[in-house]
Amino acid sequence: MSQPFLPFARPDIDEATIAGVVEVLRSGWITTGPHVGRFEQALSSYVGGRTVRVLTSATAALEVALLVAGIKPGDEVILPALSFVASANVILRIGARPVFVDVDLKTRNIDLDQVEAAITRRTRAIMPVHFAGLPVDLDRLYSLARAHQLRVIEDAAHAIGTYWRGKPVGAVGDLVCFSFHPNKVITTIEGGAIVLTNADETAAVELHRFHGLRRDADGESEVYLAGGKYNLSDVSARIGLGQLARLSEFVSRRQHLAWRYLDALADWTVGDLPARGDDGHSWHLMTVLLPFEELGMTRPGFVRAMRDAGIGIGVHYSSMPSFELYRKLGYDHRAYPNADRIGRETVSLPLFPAMTDLDVDRVCDTLRRLAKPARASVSAAPVRAAERAAAAAKR
Ligand SMILES: *Cc1c(COP(=O)(O)O)cnc(C)c1O
């Protein structure tokens, strides 16, 4: 192999940040401390001055957000059928019921036309996902939420760096949760954050993330609830500060690479490309749908072939109701046909800021070479290829 292996994601941590981490390690204080406060302040500035609290993951942030929003056992929370499974799991963990709504095939975001029909007397919240960093229509979402008096907990795990009508996701709305997992747009190794709207809920987050415990000015402790242990370390916060300073640089580079992919594949009729969005798209992921059955191949076989050609491929995601846990709870994944199809056909192409334009071209060439009908099983493929070509011509 002449070319180095190209992973589907790779964090970009600069030398100044590494030196900053070394300083924290040498300082004698490595867990939650001054860097956490600075990181929260910097995130707050980014979202236009709203209050932000950081936690050890977006999963923890979403679970705590549901708790502080007052979602109770038996309540229903509406969410898209397509997301990372943490989105639905956190609802189950607090005893509430996930109510799935199908997604749009092109945007991969929750289909807002179908939300109203999913609202019942027990619905308390909507948890949209800004899939791959493409924003959900926040105007429509919040007018729906207002009309039905629902809380909104935005799963913005993909959407740090996403803008809606000129403002960053998190600058408007109800509770908004970010992820800083290494595959996301910026990282703290593991980490997450909640954007908050009032002092009571901020105080509740602080309790939930640290044993329900608060110390008074004399250093005496009182415990108010059985909280978790989700406080971020100063080492992670220091990484986050270095990353946040480069967020717009990362997003510009991701947009450039994503648009290069879309242009390079514009005449390709085998796969379905995601929505292009506008310059508010953070491009956390570049996901393409491949009709594996028609092509006479399996996804694992395709992923192996790409890996053998030096290219890493991700899968984001299976339809959540298709997992055993959810099937056993009585969900039927066939009720969400778009999420179901995306779950079977999606692959994520490499996309990270340090990639070169030539890397994109290499991925596209390899994709065209490996994702095409096997000679023996071309039966249905030409028909669908013709349909796709007609659809592409209309775009
Ligand atoms: C990654 C992700 C999460 C969980 O984030 P962590 O920080 O890893 O806990 C939640 N929702 C979505 C949509 C994600 O992609």
Tab-separated table of C-alpha atoms and ligand atoms in Angstrom:
chain	number	residue	atom	x	y	z
A	1	MET	CA	0.000	0.000	0.000
A	2	SER	CA	1.621	3.219	-1.171
A	3	GLN	CA	-0.846	5.568	0.552
A	4	PRO	CA	-1.196	5.740	4.350
A	5	PHE	CA	-4.468	4.427	5.783
A	6	LEU	CA	-7.208	7.076	5.798
A	7	PRO	CA	-9.488	6.715	8.855
A	8	PHE	CA	-13.088	7.976	8.653
A	9	ALA	CA	-12.428	10.418	11.523
A	10	ARG	CA	-9.375	11.768	13.277
A	11	PRO	CA	-9.153	14.495	15.948
A	12	ASP	CA	-6.797	17.429	15.349
A	13	ILE	CA	-5.048	18.429	18.598
A	14	ASP	CA	-2.393	21.113	18.073
A	15	GLU	CA	0.978	21.390	19.828
A	16	ALA	CA	-0.078	24.410	21.904
A	17	THR	CA	-2.981	22.382	23.317
A	18	ILE	CA	-0.709	19.418	24.037
A	19	ALA	CA	1.699	21.773	25.851
A	20	GLY	CA	-1.276	23.203	27.763
A	21	VAL	CA	-2.323	19.708	28.829
A	22	VAL	CA	1.218	18.981	30.032
A	23	GLU	CA	1.057	22.159	32.139
A	24	VAL	CA	-2.210	21.023	33.699
A	25	LEU	CA	-0.708	17.603	34.426
A	26	ARG	CA	2.281	19.270	36.140
A	27	SER	CA	0.143	21.781	38.047
A	28	GLY	CA	-0.933	19.385	40.789
A	29	TRP	CA	-4.661	19.936	40.024
A	30	ILE	CA	-5.945	17.716	37.238
A	31	THR	CA	-9.662	17.165	37.882
A	32	THR	CA	-12.456	19.804	37.845
A	33	GLY	CA	-10.867	23.205	38.491
A	34	PRO	CA	-10.126	26.569	36.853
A	35	HIS	CA	-9.952	25.232	33.285
A	36	VAL	CA	-13.492	23.860	33.558
A	37	GLY	CA	-14.726	27.341	34.517
A	38	ARG	CA	-12.796	28.877	31.608
A	39	PHE	CA	-14.140	26.319	29.155
A	40	GLU	CA	-17.720	26.940	30.326
A	41	GLN	CA	-17.138	30.684	29.918
A	42	ALA	CA	-15.756	30.225	26.397
A	43	LEU	CA	-18.702	28.001	25.423
A	44	SER	CA	-21.073	30.564	26.897
A	45	SER	CA	-19.537	33.315	24.732
A	46	TYR	CA	-19.885	31.051	21.700
A	47	VAL	CA	-23.642	30.635	22.309
A	48	GLY	CA	-24.176	34.368	22.736
A	49	GLY	CA	-23.843	34.587	26.516
A	50	ARG	CA	-26.245	31.831	27.599
A	51	THR	CA	-25.210	29.666	30.562
A	52	VAL	CA	-23.318	26.451	29.786
A	53	ARG	CA	-22.328	23.583	32.082
A	54	VAL	CA	-19.956	20.817	30.992
A	55	LEU	CA	-20.233	17.123	31.850
A	56	THR	CA	-18.313	13.972	31.001
A	57	SER	CA	-20.367	13.151	27.875
A	58	ALA	CA	-23.354	14.174	25.794
A	59	THR	CA	-25.038	11.016	27.045
A	60	ALA	CA	-24.753	12.323	30.616
A	61	ALA	CA	-25.802	15.798	29.438
A	62	LEU	CA	-28.953	14.462	27.743
A	63	GLU	CA	-29.919	12.338	30.742
A	64	VAL	CA	-29.411	15.250	33.144
A	65	ALA	CA	-31.271	17.601	30.772
A	66	LEU	CA	-34.298	15.274	30.837
A	67	LEU	CA	-34.174	15.183	34.642
A	68	VAL	CA	-33.909	18.949	35.121
A	69	ALA	CA	-36.664	19.507	32.536
A	70	GLY	CA	-38.887	17.498	34.875
A	71	ILE	CA	-39.490	14.530	32.574
A	72	LYS	CA	-40.967	11.804	34.784
A	73	PRO	CA	-41.446	8.026	34.543
A	74	GLY	CA	-44.306	7.318	32.138
A	75	ASP	CA	-43.884	10.588	30.244
A	76	GLU	CA	-43.334	10.423	26.486
A	77	VAL	CA	-40.461	12.027	24.621
A	78	ILE	CA	-40.541	12.339	20.820
A	79	LEU	CA	-37.311	11.742	18.918
A	80	PRO	CA	-36.147	10.666	15.441
A	81	ALA	CA	-35.884	6.912	14.785
A	82	LEU	CA	-32.402	7.506	13.357
A	83	SER	CA	-29.695	8.573	15.797
A	84	PHE	CA	-26.945	7.171	17.935
A	85	VAL	CA	-28.696	4.886	20.420
A	86	ALA	CA	-27.764	7.124	23.369
A	87	SER	CA	-30.594	9.457	22.266
A	88	ALA	CA	-33.268	6.851	23.042
A	89	ASN	CA	-31.444	5.052	25.856
A	90	VAL	CA	-31.319	8.137	28.094
A	91	ILE	CA	-35.121	8.404	27.845
A	92	LEU	CA	-35.498	4.789	28.981
A	93	ARG	CA	-32.932	5.307	31.754
A	94	ILE	CA	-35.111	7.923	33.446
A	95	GLY	CA	-38.206	5.693	33.090
A	96	ALA	CA	-39.821	7.708	30.306
A	97	ARG	CA	-40.982	6.352	26.942
A	98	PRO	CA	-39.232	7.106	23.639
A	99	VAL	CA	-41.732	7.826	20.853
A	100	PHE	CA	-39.984	7.506	17.501
A	101	VAL	CA	-40.811	9.567	14.424
A	102	ASP	CA	-39.373	8.771	10.993
A	103	VAL	CA	-36.693	10.948	9.415
A	104	ASP	CA	-36.455	12.651	6.034
A	105	LEU	CA	-34.454	10.578	3.551
A	106	LYS	CA	-32.406	13.503	2.284
A	107	THR	CA	-31.739	15.549	5.446
A	108	ARG	CA	-31.766	12.491	7.782
A	109	ASN	CA	-33.458	14.824	10.304
A	110	ILE	CA	-36.748	14.187	12.122
A	111	ASP	CA	-39.705	14.669	9.750
A	112	LEU	CA	-41.498	17.607	11.379
A	113	ASP	CA	-44.615	16.853	9.294
A	114	GLN	CA	-45.029	13.650	11.321
A	115	VAL	CA	-44.371	15.067	14.805
A	116	GLU	CA	-47.855	16.422	15.464
A	117	ALA	CA	-49.443	12.981	14.921
A	118	ALA	CA	-47.077	11.476	17.529
A	119	ILE	CA	-48.109	13.921	20.280
A	120	THR	CA	-50.377	12.456	22.986
A	121	ARG	CA	-51.610	13.596	26.420
A	122	ARG	CA	-48.422	12.122	27.897
A	123	THR	CA	-45.931	13.866	25.596
A	124	ARG	CA	-43.665	16.196	27.571
A	125	ALA	CA	-40.710	16.861	25.294
A	126	ILE	CA	-39.246	16.695	21.797
A	127	MET	CA	-35.602	15.679	21.374
A	128	PRO	CA	-34.499	16.493	17.808
A	129	VAL	CA	-31.052	15.568	16.458
A	130	HIS	CA	-29.213	17.909	14.070
A	131	PHE	CA	-28.052	14.963	11.998
A	132	ALA	CA	-24.444	15.201	10.776
A	133	GLY	CA	-24.559	18.896	11.706
A	134	LEU	CA	-27.428	19.880	9.370
A	135	PRO	CA	-29.778	21.981	11.507
A	136	VAL	CA	-33.380	20.971	12.101
A	137	ASP	CA	-35.809	23.772	11.175
A	138	LEU	CA	-35.806	25.454	14.598
A	139	ASP	CA	-38.593	27.895	13.736
A	140	ARG	CA	-41.020	25.094	12.941
A	141	LEU	CA	-39.771	22.922	15.793
A	142	TYR	CA	-40.231	25.593	18.447
A	143	SER	CA	-43.591	26.715	17.141
A	144	LEU	CA	-44.762	23.086	17.425
A	145	ALA	CA	-43.299	22.850	20.942
A	146	ARG	CA	-44.958	26.118	22.004
A	147	ALA	CA	-48.326	25.106	20.561
A	148	HIS	CA	-48.281	21.883	22.602
A	149	GLN	CA	-46.403	23.230	25.654
A	150	LEU	CA	-43.539	20.807	25.247
A	151	ARG	CA	-39.956	21.115	26.421
A	152	VAL	CA	-37.244	20.766	23.764
A	153	ILE	CA	-33.975	19.004	24.475
A	154	GLU	CA	-31.829	19.412	21.381
A	155	ASP	CA	-29.433	16.518	20.859
A	156	ALA	CA	-26.783	18.744	19.319
A	157	ALA	CA	-24.039	16.108	19.587
A	158	HIS	CA	-23.238	16.726	15.880
A	159	ALA	CA	-23.972	20.412	15.940
A	160	ILE	CA	-21.270	22.356	17.720
A	161	GLY	CA	-20.312	24.642	14.818
A	162	THR	CA	-23.774	24.447	13.207
A	163	TYR	CA	-25.597	27.712	12.500
A	164	TRP	CA	-29.331	28.300	12.060
A	165	ARG	CA	-30.333	31.615	10.461
A	166	GLY	CA	-26.973	33.163	11.330
A	167	LYS	CA	-26.828	32.030	14.961
A	168	PRO	CA	-24.994	29.030	16.383
A	169	VAL	CA	-27.139	26.102	17.513
A	170	GLY	CA	-27.325	26.655	21.274
A	171	ALA	CA	-27.754	30.435	21.001
A	172	VAL	CA	-31.546	30.119	20.902
A	173	GLY	CA	-34.077	27.632	22.179
A	174	ASP	CA	-34.541	25.448	25.238
A	175	LEU	CA	-31.969	22.908	26.546
A	176	VAL	CA	-29.212	22.123	24.044
A	177	CYS	CA	-26.634	19.325	24.508
A	178	PHE	CA	-23.256	19.085	22.760
A	179	SER	CA	-20.790	16.176	22.544
A	180	PHE	CA	-16.997	16.390	22.606
A	181	HIS	CA	-16.316	12.734	21.789
A	182	PRO	CA	-13.145	12.341	19.646
A	183	ASN	CA	-15.159	11.700	16.455
A	184	LYS	CA	-17.243	14.862	16.856
A	185	VAL	CA	-16.419	18.325	15.479
A	186	ILE	CA	-14.365	19.305	18.559
A	187	THR	CA	-13.187	17.023	21.350
A	188	THR	CA	-12.239	16.924	25.040
A	189	ILE	CA	-11.452	13.155	24.682
A	190	GLU	CA	-14.800	12.431	26.363
A	191	GLY	CA	-17.098	15.294	27.288
A	192	GLY	CA	-20.371	17.085	26.744
A	193	ALA	CA	-22.200	20.285	27.622
A	194	ILE	CA	-25.697	21.629	28.308
A	195	VAL	CA	-26.842	25.105	27.360
A	196	LEU	CA	-29.335	26.297	29.997
A	197	THR	CA	-32.088	28.864	30.173
A	198	ASN	CA	-32.512	29.592	33.892
A	199	ALA	CA	-30.690	29.639	37.248
A	200	ASP	CA	-32.800	26.909	38.908
A	201	GLU	CA	-32.078	24.398	36.169
A	202	THR	CA	-28.398	25.392	36.161
A	203	ALA	CA	-28.217	24.693	39.901
A	204	ALA	CA	-29.975	21.356	39.305
A	205	VAL	CA	-27.419	20.374	36.639
A	206	GLU	CA	-24.600	21.190	39.079
A	207	LEU	CA	-26.193	18.869	41.649
A	208	HIS	CA	-26.929	16.055	39.191
A	209	ARG	CA	-23.386	16.057	37.840
A	210	PHE	CA	-21.721	15.813	41.270
A	211	HIS	CA	-23.429	13.571	43.840
A	212	GLY	CA	-26.235	16.064	44.514
A	213	LEU	CA	-23.718	17.772	46.757
A	214	ARG	CA	-23.032	21.465	47.340
A	215	ARG	CA	-20.414	23.013	49.632
A	216	ASP	CA	-21.093	26.240	51.488
A	217	ALA	CA	-18.601	29.080	51.953
A	218	ASP	CA	-17.108	27.362	55.035
A	219	GLY	CA	-16.499	24.167	53.089
A	220	GLU	CA	-19.330	22.245	54.781
A	221	SER	CA	-21.298	19.895	52.503
A	222	GLU	CA	-25.005	19.338	52.097
A	223	VAL	CA	-26.577	16.728	49.802
A	224	TYR	CA	-29.874	17.508	48.066
A	225	LEU	CA	-30.433	14.586	45.674
A	226	ALA	CA	-28.854	11.286	44.626
A	227	GLY	CA	-26.761	12.816	41.861
A	228	GLY	CA	-24.403	11.151	39.410
A	229	LYS	CA	-20.653	11.665	38.876
A	230	TYR	CA	-20.322	13.490	35.592
A	231	ASN	CA	-17.831	16.287	36.317
A	232	LEU	CA	-15.307	17.049	33.559
A	233	SER	CA	-11.572	17.076	34.397
A	234	ASP	CA	-9.334	20.113	33.938
A	235	VAL	CA	-7.218	18.059	31.530
A	236	SER	CA	-10.265	17.603	29.288
A	237	ALA	CA	-11.343	21.234	29.704
A	238	ARG	CA	-7.870	22.419	28.652
A	239	ILE	CA	-8.163	20.352	25.465
A	240	GLY	CA	-11.635	21.806	24.911
A	241	LEU	CA	-10.309	25.372	25.171
A	242	GLY	CA	-7.697	24.624	22.484
A	243	GLN	CA	-10.339	22.983	20.300
A	244	LEU	CA	-13.051	25.630	20.658
A	245	ALA	CA	-10.589	28.302	19.527
A	246	ARG	CA	-10.297	26.394	16.232
A	247	LEU	CA	-13.989	25.539	15.764
A	248	SER	CA	-14.662	27.875	12.842
A	249	GLU	CA	-11.439	26.785	11.123
A	250	PHE	CA	-12.467	23.121	11.528
A	251	VAL	CA	-15.973	23.751	10.213
A	252	SER	CA	-14.745	25.719	7.163
A	253	ARG	CA	-12.396	22.893	6.289
A	254	ARG	CA	-15.140	20.275	6.776
A	255	GLN	CA	-17.494	22.278	4.529
A	256	HIS	CA	-14.861	22.583	1.848
A	257	LEU	CA	-14.191	18.826	1.913
A	258	ALA	CA	-17.892	17.923	2.058
A	259	TRP	CA	-18.708	20.110	-0.930
A	260	ARG	CA	-15.792	18.609	-2.815
A	261	TYR	CA	-17.304	15.160	-2.158
A	262	LEU	CA	-20.752	16.279	-3.322
A	263	ASP	CA	-19.341	17.867	-6.483
A	264	ALA	CA	-17.102	14.880	-7.259
A	265	LEU	CA	-20.046	12.491	-6.861
A	266	ALA	CA	-22.732	14.679	-8.466
A	267	ASP	CA	-22.925	12.495	-11.618
A	268	TRP	CA	-22.686	9.195	-9.707
A	269	THR	CA	-25.932	7.253	-9.909
A	270	VAL	CA	-25.228	4.318	-7.586
A	271	GLY	CA	-25.457	5.938	-4.136
A	272	ASP	CA	-27.744	8.560	-2.603
A	273	LEU	CA	-25.948	11.650	-1.321
A	274	PRO	CA	-27.044	13.662	1.724
A	275	ALA	CA	-28.608	17.128	1.575
A	276	ARG	CA	-26.082	19.847	0.784
A	277	GLY	CA	-27.414	22.362	3.306
A	278	ASP	CA	-25.994	25.870	3.434
A	279	ASP	CA	-22.929	27.310	5.161
A	280	GLY	CA	-24.564	26.668	8.555
A	281	HIS	CA	-23.885	22.925	8.144
A	282	SER	CA	-21.018	21.764	10.401
A	283	TRP	CA	-20.467	18.539	8.402
A	284	HIS	CA	-19.724	16.252	11.329
A	285	LEU	CA	-20.376	13.305	8.968
A	286	MET	CA	-20.486	12.580	5.236
A	287	THR	CA	-23.024	9.768	4.917
A	288	VAL	CA	-23.964	8.069	1.653
A	289	LEU	CA	-26.667	5.434	1.064
A	290	LEU	CA	-25.633	2.386	-0.952
A	291	PRO	CA	-28.242	-0.139	-2.207
A	292	PHE	CA	-26.199	-3.141	-1.069
A	293	GLU	CA	-28.854	-5.695	-2.002
A	294	GLU	CA	-29.086	-4.450	-5.595
A	295	LEU	CA	-25.321	-4.269	-5.803
A	296	GLY	CA	-25.067	-7.902	-4.731
A	297	MET	CA	-22.866	-7.091	-1.758
A	298	THR	CA	-23.133	-6.671	1.995
A	299	ARG	CA	-22.136	-3.632	4.031
A	300	PRO	CA	-19.459	-5.537	5.992
A	301	GLY	CA	-18.073	-6.799	2.665
A	302	PHE	CA	-17.974	-3.258	1.289
A	303	VAL	CA	-16.358	-1.893	4.470
A	304	ARG	CA	-13.698	-4.643	4.254
A	305	ALA	CA	-13.008	-3.907	0.603
A	306	MET	CA	-12.609	-0.192	1.327
A	307	ARG	CA	-10.324	-0.975	4.272
A	308	ASP	CA	-8.213	-3.192	2.031
A	309	ALA	CA	-7.965	-0.198	-0.310
A	310	GLY	CA	-6.696	1.912	2.624
A	311	ILE	CA	-9.917	3.758	3.478
A	312	GLY	CA	-11.832	3.660	6.775
A	313	ILE	CA	-15.644	3.616	6.650
A	314	GLY	CA	-18.064	4.283	9.522
A	315	VAL	CA	-21.756	3.399	9.971
A	316	HIS	CA	-24.040	6.145	11.403
A	317	TYR	CA	-26.459	4.668	12.380
A	318	SER	CA	-28.765	1.683	12.599
A	319	SER	CA	-32.413	2.612	13.094
A	320	MET	CA	-32.844	2.639	16.896
A	321	PRO	CA	-36.138	0.675	16.966
A	322	SER	CA	-34.370	-2.137	15.072
A	323	PHE	CA	-32.155	-2.988	18.059
A	324	GLU	CA	-33.072	-6.006	20.197
A	325	LEU	CA	-33.692	-3.874	23.288
A	326	TYR	CA	-36.316	-1.827	21.430
A	327	ARG	CA	-37.823	-4.782	19.537
A	328	LYS	CA	-38.366	-6.510	22.887
A	329	LEU	CA	-40.114	-3.386	24.155
A	330	GLY	CA	-42.580	-3.783	21.278
A	331	TYR	CA	-41.266	-1.226	18.774
A	332	ASP	CA	-41.534	-2.150	15.075
A	333	HIS	CA	-38.733	-0.674	12.975
A	334	ARG	CA	-40.818	-1.127	9.794
A	335	ALA	CA	-43.007	1.734	11.007
A	336	TYR	CA	-40.074	4.076	10.213
A	337	PRO	CA	-39.201	3.141	6.613
A	338	ASN	CA	-36.727	5.955	5.935
A	339	ALA	CA	-34.762	5.337	9.141
A	340	ASP	CA	-34.919	1.630	8.351
A	341	ARG	CA	-33.507	2.076	4.860
A	342	ILE	CA	-30.818	4.515	6.020
A	343	GLY	CA	-29.936	2.086	8.805
A	344	ARG	CA	-29.354	-0.681	6.250
A	345	GLU	CA	-27.685	1.353	3.503
A	346	THR	CA	-25.667	4.108	5.176
A	347	VAL	CA	-21.886	4.393	5.159
A	348	SER	CA	-19.787	7.313	6.434
A	349	LEU	CA	-16.897	8.419	4.241
A	350	PRO	CA	-13.714	9.873	5.784
A	351	LEU	CA	-14.190	13.507	6.813
A	352	PHE	CA	-11.897	15.404	9.170
A	353	PRO	CA	-10.065	18.732	8.959
A	354	ALA	CA	-6.567	17.381	8.278
A	355	MET	CA	-7.723	15.510	5.152
A	356	THR	CA	-6.459	16.819	1.829
A	357	ASP	CA	-8.463	17.492	-1.309
A	358	LEU	CA	-6.613	14.585	-2.916
A	359	ASP	CA	-7.791	12.299	-0.094
A	360	VAL	CA	-11.382	13.159	-1.073
A	361	ASP	CA	-10.646	12.372	-4.713
A	362	ARG	CA	-9.068	9.054	-3.743
A	363	VAL	CA	-12.124	8.094	-1.653
A	364	CYS	CA	-14.469	8.991	-4.529
A	365	ASP	CA	-12.446	7.016	-7.090
A	366	THR	CA	-12.315	3.975	-4.801
A	367	LEU	CA	-16.027	4.274	-4.025
A	368	ARG	CA	-16.940	4.342	-7.734
A	369	ARG	CA	-14.686	1.340	-8.336
A	370	LEU	CA	-15.945	-0.807	-5.433
A	371	ALA	CA	-19.619	0.191	-5.114
A	372	LYS	CA	-21.058	-1.020	-8.409
A	373	PRO	CA	-23.301	-3.907	-9.401
A	374	ALA	CA	-21.604	-7.287	-9.340
A	375	ARG	CA	-21.713	-8.655	-12.930
A	376	ALA	CA	-23.793	-11.678	-11.890
A	377	SER	CA	-26.587	-9.757	-10.202
A	378	VAL	CA	-27.407	-6.738	-12.273
A	379	SER	CA	-31.136	-7.588	-12.553
A	380	ALA	CA	-32.851	-4.686	-10.734
A	381	ALA	CA	-29.889	-2.346	-10.687
A	382	PRO	CA	-30.249	-0.733	-14.126
A	383	VAL	CA	-33.873	0.180	-13.383
A	384	ARG	CA	-33.014	1.867	-10.121
A	385	ALA	CA	-29.929	3.440	-11.638
A	386	ALA	CA	-32.128	4.986	-14.340
A	387	GLU	CA	-34.542	6.262	-11.673
A	388	ARG	CA	-31.637	7.760	-9.786
A	389	ALA	CA	-30.248	9.408	-12.884
A	390	ALA	CA	-33.652	10.965	-13.568
A	391	ALA	CA	-33.861	12.156	-9.958
A	392	ALA	CA	-30.321	13.542	-10.101
A	393	ALA	CA	-31.165	15.439	-13.286
A	394	LYS	CA	-34.091	17.099	-11.461
A	395	ARG	CA	-31.902	18.277	-8.552
B	1	LIG	C1	-22.165	10.871	19.941
B	1	LIG	C2	-23.610	11.086	20.150
B	1	LIG	C3	-24.196	11.104	21.425
B	1	LIG	C4	-23.424	10.747	22.655
B	1	LIG	O1	-22.301	11.540	22.819
B	1	LIG	P1	-21.224	11.129	23.925
B	1	LIG	O2	-20.506	12.407	24.206
B	1	LIG	O3	-20.349	10.089	23.300
B	1	LIG	O4	-21.953	10.608	25.107
B	1	LIG	C5	-25.538	11.398	21.539
B	1	LIG	N1	-26.293	11.652	20.455
B	1	LIG	C6	-25.778	11.619	19.219
B	1	LIG	C7	-26.666	11.942	18.063
B	1	LIG	C8	-24.430	11.316	19.031
B	1	LIG	O5	-23.930	11.248	17.794
